[in-house]
Short mmCIF file of C-alpha atoms in Angstrom, two decimals:
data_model
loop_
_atom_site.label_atom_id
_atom_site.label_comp_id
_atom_site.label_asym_id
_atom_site.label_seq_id
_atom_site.Cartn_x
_atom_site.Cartn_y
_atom_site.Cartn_z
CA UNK A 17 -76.12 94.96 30.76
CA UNK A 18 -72.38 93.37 31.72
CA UNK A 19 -70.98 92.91 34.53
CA UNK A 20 -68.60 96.33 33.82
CA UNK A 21 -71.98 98.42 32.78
CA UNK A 22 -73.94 97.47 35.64
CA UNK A 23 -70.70 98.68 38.40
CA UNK A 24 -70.72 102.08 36.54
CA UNK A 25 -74.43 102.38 36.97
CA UNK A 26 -74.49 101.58 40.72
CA UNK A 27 -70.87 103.71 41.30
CA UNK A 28 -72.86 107.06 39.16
CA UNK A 29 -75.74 106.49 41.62
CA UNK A 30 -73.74 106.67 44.63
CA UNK A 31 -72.37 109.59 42.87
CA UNK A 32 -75.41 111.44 41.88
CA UNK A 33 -77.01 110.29 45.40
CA UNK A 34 -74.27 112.52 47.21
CA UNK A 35 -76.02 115.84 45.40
CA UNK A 36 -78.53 117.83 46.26
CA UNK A 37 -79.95 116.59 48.66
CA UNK A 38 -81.25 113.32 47.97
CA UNK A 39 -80.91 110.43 50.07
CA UNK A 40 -77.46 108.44 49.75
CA UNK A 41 -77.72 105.53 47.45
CA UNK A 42 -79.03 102.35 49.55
CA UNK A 43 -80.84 104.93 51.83
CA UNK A 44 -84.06 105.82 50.53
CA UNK A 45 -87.03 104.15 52.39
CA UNK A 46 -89.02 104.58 49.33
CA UNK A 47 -87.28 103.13 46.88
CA UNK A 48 -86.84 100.02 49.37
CA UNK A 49 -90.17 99.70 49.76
CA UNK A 50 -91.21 99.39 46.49
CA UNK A 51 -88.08 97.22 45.72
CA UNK A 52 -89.55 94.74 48.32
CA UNK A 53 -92.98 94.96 47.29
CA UNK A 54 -92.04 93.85 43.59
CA UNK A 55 -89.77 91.09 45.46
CA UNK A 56 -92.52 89.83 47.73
CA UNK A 57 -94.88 89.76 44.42
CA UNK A 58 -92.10 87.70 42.94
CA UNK A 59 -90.98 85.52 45.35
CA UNK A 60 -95.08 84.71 46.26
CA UNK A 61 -96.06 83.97 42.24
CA UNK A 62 -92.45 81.67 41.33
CA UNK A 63 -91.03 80.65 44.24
CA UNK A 64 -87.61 81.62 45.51
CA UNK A 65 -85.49 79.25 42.92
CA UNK A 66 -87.72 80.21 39.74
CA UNK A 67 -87.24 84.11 40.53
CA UNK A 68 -84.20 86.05 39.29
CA UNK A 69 -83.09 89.54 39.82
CA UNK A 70 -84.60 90.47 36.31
CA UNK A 71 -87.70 89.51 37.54
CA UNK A 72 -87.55 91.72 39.95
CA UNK A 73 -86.18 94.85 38.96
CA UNK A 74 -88.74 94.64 36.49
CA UNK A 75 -91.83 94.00 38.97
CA UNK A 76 -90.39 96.87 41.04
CA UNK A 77 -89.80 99.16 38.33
CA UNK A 78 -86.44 99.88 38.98
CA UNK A 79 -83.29 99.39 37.22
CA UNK A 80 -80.94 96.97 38.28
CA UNK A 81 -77.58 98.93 39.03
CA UNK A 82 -80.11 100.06 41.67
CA UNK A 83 -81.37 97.25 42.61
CA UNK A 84 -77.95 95.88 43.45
CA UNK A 85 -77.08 99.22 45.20
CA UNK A 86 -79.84 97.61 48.03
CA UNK A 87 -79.36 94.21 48.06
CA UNK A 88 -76.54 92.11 46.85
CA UNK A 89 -78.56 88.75 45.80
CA UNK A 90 -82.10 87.40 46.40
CA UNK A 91 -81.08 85.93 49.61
CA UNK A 92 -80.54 89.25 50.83
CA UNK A 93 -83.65 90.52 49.85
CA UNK A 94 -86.04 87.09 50.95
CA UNK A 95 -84.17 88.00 54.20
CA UNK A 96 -85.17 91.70 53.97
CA UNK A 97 -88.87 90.79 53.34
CA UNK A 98 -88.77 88.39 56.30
CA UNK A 99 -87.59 91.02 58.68
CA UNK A 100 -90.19 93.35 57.58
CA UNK A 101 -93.15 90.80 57.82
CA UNK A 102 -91.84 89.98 61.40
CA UNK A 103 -91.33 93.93 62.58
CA UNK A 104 -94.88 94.67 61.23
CA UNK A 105 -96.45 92.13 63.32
CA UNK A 106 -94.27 92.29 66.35
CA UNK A 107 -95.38 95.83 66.79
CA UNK A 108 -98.79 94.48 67.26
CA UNK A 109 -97.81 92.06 69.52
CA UNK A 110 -96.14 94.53 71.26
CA UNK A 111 -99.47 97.04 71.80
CA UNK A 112 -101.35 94.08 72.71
CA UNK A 113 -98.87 92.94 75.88
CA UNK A 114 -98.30 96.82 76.90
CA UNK A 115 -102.02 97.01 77.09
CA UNK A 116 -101.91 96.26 80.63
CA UNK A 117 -105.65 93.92 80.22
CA UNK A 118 -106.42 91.44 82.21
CA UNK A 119 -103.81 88.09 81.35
CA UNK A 120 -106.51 85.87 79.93
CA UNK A 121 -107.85 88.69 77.27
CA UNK A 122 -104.10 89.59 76.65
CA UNK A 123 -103.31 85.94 75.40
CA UNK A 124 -106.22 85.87 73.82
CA UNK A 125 -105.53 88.90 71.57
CA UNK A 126 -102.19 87.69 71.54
CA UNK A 127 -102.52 84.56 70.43
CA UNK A 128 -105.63 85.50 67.49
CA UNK A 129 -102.90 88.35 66.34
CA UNK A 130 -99.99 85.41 65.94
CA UNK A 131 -102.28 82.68 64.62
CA UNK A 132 -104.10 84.86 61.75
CA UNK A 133 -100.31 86.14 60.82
CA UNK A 134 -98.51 82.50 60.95
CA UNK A 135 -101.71 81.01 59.19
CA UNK A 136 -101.93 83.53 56.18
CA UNK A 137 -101.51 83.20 52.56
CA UNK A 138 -98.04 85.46 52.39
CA UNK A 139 -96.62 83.54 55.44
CA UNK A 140 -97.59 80.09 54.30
CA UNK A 141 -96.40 80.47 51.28
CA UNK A 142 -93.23 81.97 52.31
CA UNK A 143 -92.77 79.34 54.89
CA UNK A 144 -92.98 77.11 52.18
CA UNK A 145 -90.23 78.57 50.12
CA UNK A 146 -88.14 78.37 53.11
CA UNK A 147 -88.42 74.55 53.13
CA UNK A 148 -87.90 74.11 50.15
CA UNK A 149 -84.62 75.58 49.89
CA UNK A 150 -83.37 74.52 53.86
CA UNK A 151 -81.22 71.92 52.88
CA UNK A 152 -79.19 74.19 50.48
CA UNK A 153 -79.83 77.19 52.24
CA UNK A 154 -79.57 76.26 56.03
CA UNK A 155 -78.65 80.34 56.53
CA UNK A 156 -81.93 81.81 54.74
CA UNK A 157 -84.00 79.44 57.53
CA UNK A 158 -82.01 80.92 59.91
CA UNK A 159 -82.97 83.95 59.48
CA UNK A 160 -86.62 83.16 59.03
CA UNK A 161 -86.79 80.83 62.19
CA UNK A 162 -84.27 82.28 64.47
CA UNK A 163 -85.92 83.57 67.99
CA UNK A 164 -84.05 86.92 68.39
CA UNK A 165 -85.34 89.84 70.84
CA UNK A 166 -88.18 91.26 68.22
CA UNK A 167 -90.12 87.99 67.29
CA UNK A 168 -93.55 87.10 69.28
CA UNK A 169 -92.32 84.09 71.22
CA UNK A 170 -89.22 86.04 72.63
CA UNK A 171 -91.87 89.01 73.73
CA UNK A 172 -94.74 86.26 74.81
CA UNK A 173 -92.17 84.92 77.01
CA UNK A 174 -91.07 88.16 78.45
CA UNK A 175 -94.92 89.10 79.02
CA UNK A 176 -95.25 85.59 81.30
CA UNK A 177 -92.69 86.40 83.37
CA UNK A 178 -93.53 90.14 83.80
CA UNK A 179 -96.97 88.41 84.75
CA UNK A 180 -94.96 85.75 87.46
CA UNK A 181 -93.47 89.19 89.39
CA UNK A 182 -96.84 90.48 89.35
CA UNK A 183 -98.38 87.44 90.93
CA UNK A 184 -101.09 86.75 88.27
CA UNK A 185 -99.01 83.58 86.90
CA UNK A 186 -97.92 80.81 89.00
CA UNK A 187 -93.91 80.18 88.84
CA UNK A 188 -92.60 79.37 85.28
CA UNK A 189 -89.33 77.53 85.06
CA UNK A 190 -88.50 78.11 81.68
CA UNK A 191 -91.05 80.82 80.25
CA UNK A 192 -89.45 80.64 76.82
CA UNK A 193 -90.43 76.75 76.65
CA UNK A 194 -94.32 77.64 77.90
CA UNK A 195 -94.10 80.31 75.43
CA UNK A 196 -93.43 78.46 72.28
CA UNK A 197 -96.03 75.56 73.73
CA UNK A 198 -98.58 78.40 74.15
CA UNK A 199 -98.11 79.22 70.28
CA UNK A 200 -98.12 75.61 69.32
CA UNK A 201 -101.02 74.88 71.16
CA UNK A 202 -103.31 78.35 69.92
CA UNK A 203 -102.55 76.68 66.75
CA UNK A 204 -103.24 72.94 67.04
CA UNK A 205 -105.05 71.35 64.32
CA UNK A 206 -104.60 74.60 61.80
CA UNK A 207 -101.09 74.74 61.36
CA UNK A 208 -99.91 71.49 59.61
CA UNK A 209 -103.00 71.39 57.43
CA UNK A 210 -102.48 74.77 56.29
CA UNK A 211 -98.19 74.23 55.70
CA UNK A 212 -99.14 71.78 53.77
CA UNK A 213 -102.02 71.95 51.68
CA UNK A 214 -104.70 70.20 52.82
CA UNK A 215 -106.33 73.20 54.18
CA UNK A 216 -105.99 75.65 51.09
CA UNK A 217 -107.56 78.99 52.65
CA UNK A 218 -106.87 80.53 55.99
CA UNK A 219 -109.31 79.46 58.42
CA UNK A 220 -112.09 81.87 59.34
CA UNK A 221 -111.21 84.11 62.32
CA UNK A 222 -114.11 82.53 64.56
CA UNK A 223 -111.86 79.05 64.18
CA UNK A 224 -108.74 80.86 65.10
CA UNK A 225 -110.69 82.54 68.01
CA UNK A 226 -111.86 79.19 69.58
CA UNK A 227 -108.56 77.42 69.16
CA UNK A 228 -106.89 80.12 71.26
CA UNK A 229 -109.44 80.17 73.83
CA UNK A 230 -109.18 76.78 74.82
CA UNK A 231 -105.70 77.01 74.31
CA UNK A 232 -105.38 80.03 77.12
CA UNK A 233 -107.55 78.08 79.07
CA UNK A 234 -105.45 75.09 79.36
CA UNK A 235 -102.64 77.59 80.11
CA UNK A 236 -104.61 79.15 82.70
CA UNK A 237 -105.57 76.03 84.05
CA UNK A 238 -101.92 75.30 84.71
CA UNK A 239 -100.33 78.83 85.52
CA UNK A 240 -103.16 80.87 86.35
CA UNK A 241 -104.27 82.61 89.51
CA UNK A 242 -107.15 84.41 90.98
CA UNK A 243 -105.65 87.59 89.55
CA UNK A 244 -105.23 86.37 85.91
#
């Protein structure tokens, strides 16, 4: 389809959108969730530079005047399916720190939730992709490392010094720092061998398990009190 086709189609879909009673065009959570879907699937099987639209609108079974009506270009959508990945887990993350448990099983849970997610398939691969196109793409690693309000270290680092008020943490100068060396350390030994290859499947969850508990009790060791 041209260039000229493809405006008509999106411009009669905005049109048709407007009558009755169907979501405006863009709006549909439906039809951007199986847009997404066929991305993901895309993006996860060729890699971000090997994928085109066409491959897409295809995989998602939709056409491509409304493809273009949600997203204006595959960064738009990697960033879309980023955003997604991170709400989905930071609503777990979320439960688990508004639980109100005891510090030392809150980390815990915590920091099993955030390890399984950071050392699956989808988000090792997709970390991957990210790499690979950083240099050219400094933006599209933005938005896939940046630290803004819903991401787990952010709302970690919120939970420590909620926890510091309380009195079940000792002082923490800089709780976003002890956050992010909290996550490193849950993960120690896993992470690097999964980014990059030598560890091909996601560890088993009783490896992920131990790793965090020695991790929150180092933490502990350091910050903890006789109310954590």
């Amino acid at each position: 389809m041209s260039d000229i086709g493809e405006a008509a189609e999106i411009e009669e879909t905005k049109r048709l959108d407007g009558l009755g009673g169907r979501p405006a065009a863009g709006e549909d959570p439906v039809k951007r969730e199986q847009i997404l879907d066929g991305a993901m699937r895309v993006f996860m099987r060729m890699g971000f530079d090997a994928s085109s639209m066409n491959d897409i609108t295809r995989e998602a079974g939709v056409s491509k005047g409304t493809l273009y009506v949600y997203f204006k270009n595959k960064e738009d959508l990697f960033a879309a399916i980023i955003q997604r990945k991170k709400s989905l887990v930071f609503e777990k993350l979320r439960e688990i720190v508004e639980a109100d448990k005891p510090v030392a099983e809150t980390l815990h849970e915590f920091g099993v939730t955030f390890g399984s997610h950071l050392l699956s398939d989808d988000a090792i691969r997709g970390q991957r992709i990210v790499i690979g196109v950083i240099d050219r793409m400094p933006e599209l690693a933005d938005s896939f490392f940046k630290f803004g309000p819903n991401t787990g270290p952010v709302l970690l680092a919120n939970y420590l010094a909620r926890q510091v008020e309380l009195g079940r943490l000792k002082p923490i100068d800089d709780p976003m720092y002890v956050s992010r060396q909290l996550g490193d350390l849950c993960m120690a030994g896993l992470y690097r061998p999964r980014l990059f290859g030598e560890m091909q499947q996601p560890p088993p969850r009783e490896k992920v398990e131990r790793n965090v508990e020695w991790a929150v009790r180092l933490f502990l060791n350091t910050y903890g009190t006789d109310k954590s």
